[in-house]
Short mmCIF file of C-alpha atoms and ligand atoms in Angstrom, two decimals:
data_model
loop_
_atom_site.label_atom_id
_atom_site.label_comp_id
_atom_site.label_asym_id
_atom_site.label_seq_id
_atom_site.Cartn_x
_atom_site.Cartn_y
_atom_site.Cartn_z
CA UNK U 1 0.00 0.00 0.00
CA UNK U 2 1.41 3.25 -0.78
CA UNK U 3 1.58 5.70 1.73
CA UNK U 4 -0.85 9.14 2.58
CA UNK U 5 0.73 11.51 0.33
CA UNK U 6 0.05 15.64 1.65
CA UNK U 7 -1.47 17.74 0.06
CA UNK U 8 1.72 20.08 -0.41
CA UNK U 9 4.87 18.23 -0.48
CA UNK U 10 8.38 20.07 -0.02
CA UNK U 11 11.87 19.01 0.09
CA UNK U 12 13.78 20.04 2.52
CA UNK U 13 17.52 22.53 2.13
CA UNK U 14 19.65 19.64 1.86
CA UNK U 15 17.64 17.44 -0.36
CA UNK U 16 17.38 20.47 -2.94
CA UNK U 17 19.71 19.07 -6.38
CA UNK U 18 22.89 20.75 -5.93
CA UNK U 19 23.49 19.98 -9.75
CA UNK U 20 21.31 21.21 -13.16
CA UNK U 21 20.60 17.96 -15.95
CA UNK U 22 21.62 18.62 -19.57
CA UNK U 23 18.78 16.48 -21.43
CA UNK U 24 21.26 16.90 -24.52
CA UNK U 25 23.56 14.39 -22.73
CA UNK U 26 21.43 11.57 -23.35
CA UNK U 27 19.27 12.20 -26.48
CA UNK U 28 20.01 9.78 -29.33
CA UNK U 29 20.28 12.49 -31.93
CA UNK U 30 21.12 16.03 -31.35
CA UNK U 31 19.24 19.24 -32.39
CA UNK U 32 20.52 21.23 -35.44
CA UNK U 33 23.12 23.86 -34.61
CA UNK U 34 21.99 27.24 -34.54
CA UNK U 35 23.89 28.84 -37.44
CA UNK U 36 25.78 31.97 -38.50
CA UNK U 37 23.16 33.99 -40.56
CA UNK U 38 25.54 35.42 -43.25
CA UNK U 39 27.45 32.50 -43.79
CA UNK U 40 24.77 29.50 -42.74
CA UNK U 41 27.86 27.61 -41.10
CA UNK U 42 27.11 26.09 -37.62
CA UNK U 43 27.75 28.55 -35.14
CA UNK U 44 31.57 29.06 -33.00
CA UNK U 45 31.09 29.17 -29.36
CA UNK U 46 33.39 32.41 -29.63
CA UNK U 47 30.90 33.78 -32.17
CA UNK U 48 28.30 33.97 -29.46
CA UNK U 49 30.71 36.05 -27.01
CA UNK U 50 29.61 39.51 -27.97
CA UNK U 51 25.81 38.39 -27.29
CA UNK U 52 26.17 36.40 -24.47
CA UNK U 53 28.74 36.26 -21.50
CA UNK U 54 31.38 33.32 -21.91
CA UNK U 55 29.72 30.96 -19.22
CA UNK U 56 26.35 30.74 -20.59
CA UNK U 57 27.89 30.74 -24.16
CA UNK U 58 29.85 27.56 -23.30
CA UNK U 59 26.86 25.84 -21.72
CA UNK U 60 24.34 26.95 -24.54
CA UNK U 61 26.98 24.85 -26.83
CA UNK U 62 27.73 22.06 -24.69
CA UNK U 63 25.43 18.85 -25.76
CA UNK U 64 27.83 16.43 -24.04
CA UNK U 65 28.65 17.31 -19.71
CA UNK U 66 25.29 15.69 -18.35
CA UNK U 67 25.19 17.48 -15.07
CA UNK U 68 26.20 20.92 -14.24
CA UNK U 69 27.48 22.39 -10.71
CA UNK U 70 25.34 24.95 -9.63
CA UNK U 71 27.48 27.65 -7.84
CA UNK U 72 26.93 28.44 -4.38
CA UNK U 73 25.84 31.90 -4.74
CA UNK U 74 22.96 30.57 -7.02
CA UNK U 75 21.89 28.07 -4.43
CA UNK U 76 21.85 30.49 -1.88
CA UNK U 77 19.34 32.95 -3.82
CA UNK U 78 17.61 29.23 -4.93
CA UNK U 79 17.14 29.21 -1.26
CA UNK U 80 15.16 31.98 -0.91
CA UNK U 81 12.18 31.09 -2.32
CA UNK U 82 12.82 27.26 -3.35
CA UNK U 83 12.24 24.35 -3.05
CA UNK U 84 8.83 25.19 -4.66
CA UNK U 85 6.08 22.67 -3.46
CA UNK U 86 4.48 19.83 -5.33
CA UNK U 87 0.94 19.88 -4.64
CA UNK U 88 -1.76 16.76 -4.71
CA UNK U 89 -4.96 18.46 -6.32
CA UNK U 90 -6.97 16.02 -4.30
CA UNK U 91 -9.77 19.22 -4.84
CA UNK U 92 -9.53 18.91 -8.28
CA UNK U 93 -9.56 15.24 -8.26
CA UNK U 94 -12.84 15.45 -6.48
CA UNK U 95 -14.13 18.23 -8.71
CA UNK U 96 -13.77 15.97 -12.09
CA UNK U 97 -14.74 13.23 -10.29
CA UNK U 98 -11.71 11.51 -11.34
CA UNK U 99 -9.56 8.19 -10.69
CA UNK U 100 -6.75 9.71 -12.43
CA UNK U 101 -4.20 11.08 -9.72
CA UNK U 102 -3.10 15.11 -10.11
CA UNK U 103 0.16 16.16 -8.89
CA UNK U 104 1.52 20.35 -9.66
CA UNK U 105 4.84 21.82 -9.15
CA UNK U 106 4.29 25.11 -8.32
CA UNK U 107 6.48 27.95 -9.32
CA UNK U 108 4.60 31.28 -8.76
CA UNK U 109 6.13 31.74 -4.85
CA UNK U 110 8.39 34.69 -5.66
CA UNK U 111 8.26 38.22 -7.01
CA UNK U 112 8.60 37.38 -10.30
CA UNK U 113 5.41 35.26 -10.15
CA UNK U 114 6.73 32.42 -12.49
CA UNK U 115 9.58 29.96 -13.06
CA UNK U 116 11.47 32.31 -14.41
CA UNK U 117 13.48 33.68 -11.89
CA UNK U 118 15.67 30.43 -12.12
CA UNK U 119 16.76 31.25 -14.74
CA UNK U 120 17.63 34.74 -14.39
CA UNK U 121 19.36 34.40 -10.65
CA UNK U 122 22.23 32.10 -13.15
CA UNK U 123 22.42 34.30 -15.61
CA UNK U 124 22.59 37.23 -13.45
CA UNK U 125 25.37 35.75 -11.66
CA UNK U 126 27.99 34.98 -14.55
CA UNK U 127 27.17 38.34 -15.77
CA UNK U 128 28.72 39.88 -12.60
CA UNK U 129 31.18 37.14 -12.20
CA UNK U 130 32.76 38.14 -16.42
CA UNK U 131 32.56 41.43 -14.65
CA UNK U 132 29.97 42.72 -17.42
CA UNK U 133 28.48 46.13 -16.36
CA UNK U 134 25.15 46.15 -17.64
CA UNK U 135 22.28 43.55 -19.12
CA UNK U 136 19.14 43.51 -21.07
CA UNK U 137 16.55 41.81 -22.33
CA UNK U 138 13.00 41.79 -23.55
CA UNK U 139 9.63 40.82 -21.83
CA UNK U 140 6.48 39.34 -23.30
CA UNK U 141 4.24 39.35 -20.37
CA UNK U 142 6.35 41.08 -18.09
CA UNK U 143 7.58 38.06 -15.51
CA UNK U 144 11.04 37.76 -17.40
CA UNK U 145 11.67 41.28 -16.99
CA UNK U 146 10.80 41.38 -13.46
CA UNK U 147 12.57 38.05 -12.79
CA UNK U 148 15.55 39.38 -14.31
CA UNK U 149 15.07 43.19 -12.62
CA UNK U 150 15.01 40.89 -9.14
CA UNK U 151 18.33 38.49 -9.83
CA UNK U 152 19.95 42.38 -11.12
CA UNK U 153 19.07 43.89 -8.26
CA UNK U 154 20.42 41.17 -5.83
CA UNK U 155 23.67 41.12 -8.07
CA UNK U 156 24.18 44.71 -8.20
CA UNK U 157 24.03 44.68 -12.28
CA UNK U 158 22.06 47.79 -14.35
CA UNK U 159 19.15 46.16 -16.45
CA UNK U 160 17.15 47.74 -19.50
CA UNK U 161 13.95 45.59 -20.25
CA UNK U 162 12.67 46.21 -23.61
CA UNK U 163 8.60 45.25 -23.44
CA UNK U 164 6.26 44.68 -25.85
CA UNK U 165 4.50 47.32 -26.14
CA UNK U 166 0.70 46.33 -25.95
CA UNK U 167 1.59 44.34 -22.48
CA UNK U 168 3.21 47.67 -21.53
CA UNK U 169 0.21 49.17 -21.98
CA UNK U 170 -1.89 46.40 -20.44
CA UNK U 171 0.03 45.84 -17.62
CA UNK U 172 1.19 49.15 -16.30
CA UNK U 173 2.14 47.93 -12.56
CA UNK U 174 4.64 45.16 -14.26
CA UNK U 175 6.64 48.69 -14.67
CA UNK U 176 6.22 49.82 -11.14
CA UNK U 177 7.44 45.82 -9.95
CA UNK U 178 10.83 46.18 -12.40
CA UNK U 179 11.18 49.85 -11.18
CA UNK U 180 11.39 48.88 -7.74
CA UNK U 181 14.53 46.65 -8.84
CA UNK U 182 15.74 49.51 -10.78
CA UNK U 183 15.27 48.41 -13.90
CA UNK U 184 15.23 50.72 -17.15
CA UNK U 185 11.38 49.81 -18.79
CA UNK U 186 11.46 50.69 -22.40
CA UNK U 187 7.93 49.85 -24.56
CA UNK U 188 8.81 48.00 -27.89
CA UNK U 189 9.38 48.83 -30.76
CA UNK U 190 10.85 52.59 -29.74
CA UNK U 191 13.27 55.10 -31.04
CA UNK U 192 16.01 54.01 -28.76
CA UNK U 193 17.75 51.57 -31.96
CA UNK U 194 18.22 51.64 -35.03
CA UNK U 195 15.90 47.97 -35.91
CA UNK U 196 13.15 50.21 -33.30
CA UNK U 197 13.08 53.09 -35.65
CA UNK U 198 13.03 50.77 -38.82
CA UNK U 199 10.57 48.48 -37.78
CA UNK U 200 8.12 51.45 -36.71
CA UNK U 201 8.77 53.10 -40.22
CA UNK U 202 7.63 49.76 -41.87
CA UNK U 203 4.93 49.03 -39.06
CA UNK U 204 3.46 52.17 -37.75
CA UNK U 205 0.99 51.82 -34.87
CA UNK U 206 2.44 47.96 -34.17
CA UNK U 207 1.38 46.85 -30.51
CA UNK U 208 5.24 45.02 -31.13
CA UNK U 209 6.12 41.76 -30.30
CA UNK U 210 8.71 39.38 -28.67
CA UNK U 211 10.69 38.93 -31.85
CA UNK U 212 10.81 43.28 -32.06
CA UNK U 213 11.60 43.09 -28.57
CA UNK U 214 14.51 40.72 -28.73
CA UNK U 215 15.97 42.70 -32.36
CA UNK U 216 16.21 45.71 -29.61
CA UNK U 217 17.42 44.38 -26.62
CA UNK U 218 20.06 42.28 -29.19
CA UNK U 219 21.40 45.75 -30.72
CA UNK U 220 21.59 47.29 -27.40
CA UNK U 221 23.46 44.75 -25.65
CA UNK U 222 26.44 44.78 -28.94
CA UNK U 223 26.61 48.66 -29.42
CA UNK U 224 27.27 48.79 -25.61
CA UNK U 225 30.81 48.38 -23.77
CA UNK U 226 30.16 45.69 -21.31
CA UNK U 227 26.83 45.12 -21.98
CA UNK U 228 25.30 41.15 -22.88
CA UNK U 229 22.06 40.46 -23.73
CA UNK U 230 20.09 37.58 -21.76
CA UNK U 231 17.10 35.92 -23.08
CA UNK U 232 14.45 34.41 -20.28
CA UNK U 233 13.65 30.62 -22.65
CA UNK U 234 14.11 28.79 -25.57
CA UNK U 235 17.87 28.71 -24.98
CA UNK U 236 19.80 25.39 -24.18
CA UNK U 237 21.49 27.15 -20.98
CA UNK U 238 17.63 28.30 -20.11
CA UNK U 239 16.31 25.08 -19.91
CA UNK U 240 19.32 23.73 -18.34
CA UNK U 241 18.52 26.20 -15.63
CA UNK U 242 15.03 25.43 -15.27
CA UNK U 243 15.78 21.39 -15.08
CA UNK U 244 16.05 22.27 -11.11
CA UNK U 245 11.88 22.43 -11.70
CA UNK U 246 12.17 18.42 -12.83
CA UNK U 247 14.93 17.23 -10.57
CA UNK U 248 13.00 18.58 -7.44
CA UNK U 249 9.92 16.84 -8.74
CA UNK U 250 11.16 13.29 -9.66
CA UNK U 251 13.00 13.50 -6.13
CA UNK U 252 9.67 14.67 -4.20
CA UNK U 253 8.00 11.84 -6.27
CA UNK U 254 10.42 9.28 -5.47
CA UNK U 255 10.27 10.21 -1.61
CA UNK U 256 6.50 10.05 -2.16
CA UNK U 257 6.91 6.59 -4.01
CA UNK U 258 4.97 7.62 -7.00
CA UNK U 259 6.01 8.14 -10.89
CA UNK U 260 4.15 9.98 -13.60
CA UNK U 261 2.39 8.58 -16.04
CA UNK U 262 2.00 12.04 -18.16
CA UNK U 263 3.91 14.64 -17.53
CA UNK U 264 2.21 18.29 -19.30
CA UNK U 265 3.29 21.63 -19.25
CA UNK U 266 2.34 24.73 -20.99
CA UNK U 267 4.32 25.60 -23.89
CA UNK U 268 5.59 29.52 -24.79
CA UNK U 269 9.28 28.96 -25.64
CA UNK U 270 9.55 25.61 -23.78
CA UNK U 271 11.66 26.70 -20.93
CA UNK U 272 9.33 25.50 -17.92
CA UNK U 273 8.15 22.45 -19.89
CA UNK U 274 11.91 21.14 -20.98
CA UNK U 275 13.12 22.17 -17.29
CA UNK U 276 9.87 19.80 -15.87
CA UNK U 277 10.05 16.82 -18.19
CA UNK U 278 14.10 16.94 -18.27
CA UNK U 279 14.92 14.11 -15.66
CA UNK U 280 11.97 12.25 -16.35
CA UNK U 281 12.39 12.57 -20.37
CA UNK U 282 16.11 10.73 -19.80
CA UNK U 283 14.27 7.86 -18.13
CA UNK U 284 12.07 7.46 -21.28
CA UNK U 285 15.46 8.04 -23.35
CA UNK U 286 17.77 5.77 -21.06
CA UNK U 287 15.44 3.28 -19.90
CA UNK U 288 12.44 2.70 -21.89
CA UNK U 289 10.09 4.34 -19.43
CA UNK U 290 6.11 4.22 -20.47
CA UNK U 291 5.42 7.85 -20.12
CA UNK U 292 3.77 10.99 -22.36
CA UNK U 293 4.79 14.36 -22.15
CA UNK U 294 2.40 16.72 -23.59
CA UNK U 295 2.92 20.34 -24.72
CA UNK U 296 -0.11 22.47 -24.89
CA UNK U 297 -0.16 25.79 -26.51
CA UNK U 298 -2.67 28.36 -27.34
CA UNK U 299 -4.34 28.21 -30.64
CA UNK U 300 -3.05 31.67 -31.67
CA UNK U 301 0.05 30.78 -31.50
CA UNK U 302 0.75 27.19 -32.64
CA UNK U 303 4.16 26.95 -33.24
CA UNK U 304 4.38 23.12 -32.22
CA UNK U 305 0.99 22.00 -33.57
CA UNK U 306 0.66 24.30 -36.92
CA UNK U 307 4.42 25.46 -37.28
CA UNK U 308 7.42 24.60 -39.56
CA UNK U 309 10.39 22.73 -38.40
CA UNK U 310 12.97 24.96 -40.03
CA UNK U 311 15.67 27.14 -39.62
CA UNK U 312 14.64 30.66 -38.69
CA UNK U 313 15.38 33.66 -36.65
CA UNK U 314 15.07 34.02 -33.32
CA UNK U 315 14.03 38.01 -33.72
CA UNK U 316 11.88 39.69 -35.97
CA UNK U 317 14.55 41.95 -36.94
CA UNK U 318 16.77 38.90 -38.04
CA UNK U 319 20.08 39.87 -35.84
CA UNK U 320 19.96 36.47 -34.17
CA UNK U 321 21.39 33.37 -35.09
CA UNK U 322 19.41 31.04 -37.05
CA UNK U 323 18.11 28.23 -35.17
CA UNK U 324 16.15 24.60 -36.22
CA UNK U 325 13.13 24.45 -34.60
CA UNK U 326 8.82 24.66 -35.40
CA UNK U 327 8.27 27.69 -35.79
CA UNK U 328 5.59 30.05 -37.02
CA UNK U 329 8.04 32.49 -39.20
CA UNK U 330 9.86 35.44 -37.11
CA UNK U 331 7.66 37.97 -39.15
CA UNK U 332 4.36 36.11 -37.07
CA UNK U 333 2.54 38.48 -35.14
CA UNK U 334 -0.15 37.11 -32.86
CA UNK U 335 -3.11 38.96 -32.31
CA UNK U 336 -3.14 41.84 -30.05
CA UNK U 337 -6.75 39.87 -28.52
CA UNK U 338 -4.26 37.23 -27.08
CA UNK U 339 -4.17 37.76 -23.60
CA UNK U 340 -2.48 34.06 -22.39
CA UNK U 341 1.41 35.11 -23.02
CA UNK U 342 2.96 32.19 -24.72
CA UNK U 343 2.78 34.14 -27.85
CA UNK U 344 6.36 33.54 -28.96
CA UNK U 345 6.84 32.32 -32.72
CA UNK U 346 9.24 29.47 -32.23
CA UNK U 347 9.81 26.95 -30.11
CA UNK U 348 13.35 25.38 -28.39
CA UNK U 349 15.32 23.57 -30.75
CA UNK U 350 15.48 20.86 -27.62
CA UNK U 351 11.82 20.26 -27.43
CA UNK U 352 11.38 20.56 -31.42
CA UNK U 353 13.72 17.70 -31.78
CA UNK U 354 12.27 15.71 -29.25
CA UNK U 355 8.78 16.25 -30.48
CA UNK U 356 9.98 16.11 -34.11
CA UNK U 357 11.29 12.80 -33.50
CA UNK U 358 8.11 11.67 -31.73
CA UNK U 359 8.86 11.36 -28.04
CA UNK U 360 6.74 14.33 -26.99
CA UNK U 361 2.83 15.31 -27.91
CA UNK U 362 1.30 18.63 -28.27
CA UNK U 363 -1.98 19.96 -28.23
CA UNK U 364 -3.75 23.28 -28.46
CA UNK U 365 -6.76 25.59 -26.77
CA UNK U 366 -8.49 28.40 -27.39
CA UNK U 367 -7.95 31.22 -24.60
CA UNK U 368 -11.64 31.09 -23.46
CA UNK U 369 -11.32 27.71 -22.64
CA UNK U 370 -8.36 27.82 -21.14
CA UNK U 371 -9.79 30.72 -18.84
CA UNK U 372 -12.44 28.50 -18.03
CA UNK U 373 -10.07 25.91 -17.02
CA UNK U 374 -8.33 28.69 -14.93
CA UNK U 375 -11.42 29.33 -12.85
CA UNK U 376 -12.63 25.73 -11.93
CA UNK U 377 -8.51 25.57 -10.97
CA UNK U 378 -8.63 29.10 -8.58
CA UNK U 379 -11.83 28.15 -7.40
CA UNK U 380 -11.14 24.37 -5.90
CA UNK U 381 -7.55 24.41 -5.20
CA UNK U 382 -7.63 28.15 -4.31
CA UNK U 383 -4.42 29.52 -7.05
CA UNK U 384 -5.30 32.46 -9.28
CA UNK U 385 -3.14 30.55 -12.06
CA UNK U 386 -1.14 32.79 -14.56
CA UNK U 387 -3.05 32.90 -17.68
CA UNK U 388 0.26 30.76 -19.48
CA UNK U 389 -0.06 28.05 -16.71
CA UNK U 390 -3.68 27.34 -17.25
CA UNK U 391 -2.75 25.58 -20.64
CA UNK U 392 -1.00 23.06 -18.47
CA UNK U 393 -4.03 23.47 -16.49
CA UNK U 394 -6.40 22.95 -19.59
CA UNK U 395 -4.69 19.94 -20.56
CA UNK U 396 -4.42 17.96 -17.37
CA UNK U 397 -8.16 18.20 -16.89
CA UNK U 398 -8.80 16.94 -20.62
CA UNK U 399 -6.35 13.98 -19.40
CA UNK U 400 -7.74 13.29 -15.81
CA UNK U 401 -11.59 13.40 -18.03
CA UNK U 402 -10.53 10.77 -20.46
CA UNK U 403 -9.30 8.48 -17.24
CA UNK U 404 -12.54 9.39 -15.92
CA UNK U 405 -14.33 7.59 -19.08
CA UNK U 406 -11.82 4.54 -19.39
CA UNK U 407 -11.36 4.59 -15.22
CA UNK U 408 -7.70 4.14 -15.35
CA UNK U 409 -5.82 5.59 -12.13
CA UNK U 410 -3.15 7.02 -13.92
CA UNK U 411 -0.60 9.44 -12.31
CA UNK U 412 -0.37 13.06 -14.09
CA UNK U 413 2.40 15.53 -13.08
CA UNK U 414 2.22 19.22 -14.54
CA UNK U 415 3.39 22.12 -13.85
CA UNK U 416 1.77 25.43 -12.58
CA UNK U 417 4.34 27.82 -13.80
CA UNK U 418 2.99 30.84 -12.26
CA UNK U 419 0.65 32.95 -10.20
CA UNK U 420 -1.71 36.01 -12.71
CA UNK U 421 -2.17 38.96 -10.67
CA UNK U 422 -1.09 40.80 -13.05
CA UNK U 423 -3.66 39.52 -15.67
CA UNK U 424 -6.90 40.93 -14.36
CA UNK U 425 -7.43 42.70 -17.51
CA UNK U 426 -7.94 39.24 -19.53
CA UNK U 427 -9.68 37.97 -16.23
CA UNK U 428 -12.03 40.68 -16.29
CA UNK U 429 -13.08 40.17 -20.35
CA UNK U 430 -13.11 36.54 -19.54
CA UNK U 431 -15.76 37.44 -16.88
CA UNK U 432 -17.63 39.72 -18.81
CA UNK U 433 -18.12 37.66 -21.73
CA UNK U 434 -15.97 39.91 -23.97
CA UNK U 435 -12.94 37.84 -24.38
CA UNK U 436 -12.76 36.22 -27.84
CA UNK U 437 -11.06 33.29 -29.31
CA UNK U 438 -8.43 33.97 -32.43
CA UNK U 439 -7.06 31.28 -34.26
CA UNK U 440 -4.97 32.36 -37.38
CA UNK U 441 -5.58 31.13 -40.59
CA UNK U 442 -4.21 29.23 -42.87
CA UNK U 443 -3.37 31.86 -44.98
CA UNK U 444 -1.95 34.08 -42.51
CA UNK U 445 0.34 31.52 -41.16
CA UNK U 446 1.48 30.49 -45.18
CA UNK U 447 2.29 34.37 -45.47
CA UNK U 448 5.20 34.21 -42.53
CA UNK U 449 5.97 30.94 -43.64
CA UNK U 450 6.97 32.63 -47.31
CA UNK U 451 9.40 34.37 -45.68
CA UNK U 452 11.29 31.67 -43.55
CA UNK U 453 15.15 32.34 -44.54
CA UNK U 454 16.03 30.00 -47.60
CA UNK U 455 18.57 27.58 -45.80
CA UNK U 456 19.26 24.05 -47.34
CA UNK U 457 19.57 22.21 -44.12
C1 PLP V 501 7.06 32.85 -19.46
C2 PLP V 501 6.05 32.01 -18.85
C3 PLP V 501 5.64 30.83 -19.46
C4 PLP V 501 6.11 30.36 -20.80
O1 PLP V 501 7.47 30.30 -21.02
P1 PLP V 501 8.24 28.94 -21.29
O2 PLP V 501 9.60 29.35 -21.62
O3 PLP V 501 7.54 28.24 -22.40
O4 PLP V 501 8.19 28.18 -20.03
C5 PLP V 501 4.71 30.06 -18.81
N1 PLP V 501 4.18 30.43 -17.63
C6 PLP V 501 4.55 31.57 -17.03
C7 PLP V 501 3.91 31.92 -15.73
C8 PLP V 501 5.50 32.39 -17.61
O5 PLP V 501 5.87 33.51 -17.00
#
């Protein structure tokens, strides 16, 4: 008999992993290499210097050191606010009316709101430690910039966050949070670069988007002594950082003597959901283990379930490296009615692969019924979920429903990426009726496929 598991489960200080899990390390084939736009040759580690500081540059390259130290300082900031609980929704269980047994890792106990902030504390920290004098970046939503302006702060390193304009204006008190870190807020596209100005000529009125955003924060961080730019998912170093989410799990599950039999997770640029399924994707890999991972994603922005898998840009303004991965073209805009984040256009070249090559699933939702999800969540198990999270939400109750018809007790894991208090606006048109449902067209999504960069590879 297995034991009475809690309803919130935590590790304690010395059981937290004192080591990050490169999933590269034990996949049978290896994602494309990102490549040198001008001369479509795989990318030099050194290349990537004046973008990124030398630490992260060396671990977004490196497919083969399976486990990575985790300094000190990091684990001390880790401390703060982790180990982050893994919660039995025995409410929402109950609610269904379900044999299928729910399990969430929850990452919205900080500031930031989200998983992010693991992220940015490691990135922060080999900024200071190259003894770089300033960062930026761009945010979607706003909880990368604020995880970023928090790890920063605590570092003592000057951050400009360039943000997407129509969250900007949505989300005016995710200004006042990075402010309070002293963070430089900049809406995007502006006047403050050159691809700013050009992509406002071209564009004018835009509500911008992450791929404008990145262009910026990308020319800021090389025309500046000192300066690197840092980027809050897709990367290989970002979902190295994030694997901490999956290595607490499996442990807390192993204590708890259960395994999943589906692990989900929402799906923006795949940092949260390649951090959660990491450990438990190399026992699939490794050892044969019988168990899904699905990605869900919102229907307006389907980069997994309607997208290429090509080599594109990571930016809109195409001063990125080219990487492999699905994609929806860099020139995709989503529409400015999207109010669940995860609007990003491509996907991480680690989860591409791995879906590519059929060891992952994906599905996709409309926002409204992802709100709805969102509301039978907050109301039984008492989380306002982040919009983004409720796709993981979403798609663990369409899982625990079809164990419901076929009565099979099967274990789900997902993760609950984030708290959304600073997503009443979408809350409130859910509740009013007024929020609507966008799903791009075929024809919209062949336009930005037309322009994909012409690369034989
Ligand atoms: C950023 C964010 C996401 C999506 O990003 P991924 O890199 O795909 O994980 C999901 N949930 C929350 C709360 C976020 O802030």
């Amino acid at each position: 008999m297995s034991k009475k598991i809690p309803y919130r489960f935590y590790l304690t200080e010395d059981q937290m992993p004192t080591q990050w899990y490169n999933l590269r390390a034990d996949m049978k084939e290896q994602p494309d290499p990102l490549l040198n736009p001008g001369t479509l040759e795989p990318l030099r580690e050194e290349e990537l210097y004046p973008i990124f500081c030398k630490e992260l540059a060396a671990q977004e390259m490196d497919s083969k050191t399976r486990y990575f130290d985790i300094p000190e300082e990091i684990q001390e900031m880790y401390k703060i606010y982790r180990p982050s609980p893994l919660i039995r929704a025995y409410n929402l269980e109950k609610e269904l009316g379900t044999p299928a047994k729910i399990y969430y890792k929850f990452e919205g106990n900080n500031t930031s709101g989200s998983h992010k902030l693991n992220s940015a504390i490691a990135q922060a920290y080999y900024a200071k430690k190259q003894g770089l004098t300033s960062l930026t970046t761009e945010t979607g939503a706003g909880q990368w910039g604020t995880a970023l302006s928090e790890a920063c702060a605590y570092f003592g390193i000057p951050l400009t966050v360039y943000m997407v304009k129509c969250s900007f204006e949505q989300k005016p008190f995710r200004k006042a949070v990075m402010q309070t870190f002293d963070a430089d807020v900049i809406p995007s596209p502006s006047e403050t670069t050159q691809i700013g100005k050009k992509i406002l000529a071209e564009n004018p009125g835009t509500t911008g988007s992450l791929g404008c955003a990145i262009s910026e924060a990308v020319e800021k961080a090389t025309t500046t002594e000192g300066c690197r730019y840092v980027l809050g998912s897709v990367l290989n170093q970002v979902l190295l950082h994030q694997s901490i989410i999956g290595l607490e799990a499996k442990k807390a599950m192993e204590l708890l003597e259960v395994y999943p039999d589906i692990v989900i997770g929402c799906a923006g640029g795949g940092s949260n959901l390649g951090g959660l399924i990491a450990p438990f994707m190399r026992d699939k890999l490794v050892d044969n283990k019988d168990i899904r991972f699905i990605a869900v994603e919102p229907a307006s922005c389907p980069s997994l379930t309607r997208g290429k898998y090509a080599y594109d840009f990571c930016d809109t303004g195409k001063v990125t490296p080219m990487a492999k991965m699905y994609t929806l073209g860099c020139s995709f805009i989503p529409s400015a009615n999207h109010a669940g984040g995860l609007r990003y256009h491509g996907m991480s070249p680690i989860l591409s692969k791995l879906y590519h090559d059929g060891y992952m699933e994906a599905v996709s939702y409309e926002q409204t019924a992802v709100f709805e999800a969102a509301k039978l969540f907050a109301r039984v198990e008492t989380i306002l979920p982040a919009p983004e999270s409720s796709h993981a939400i979403k798609g663990a109750i369409e899982e625990a429903l079809k164990c419901k018809e076929t009565g099979e007790e099967k274990t789900i894991l997902f993760g609950l990426t984030g708290t959304g208090y600073f997503d009443m606006t979408a809350y409130s048109a859910f509740h009013d009726g007024k929020m609507v449902d966008y799903i791009p067209t075929d024809e919209e999504l062949e336009k930005a496929f037309e322009k994909l960069p012409k690369v034989d590879k």
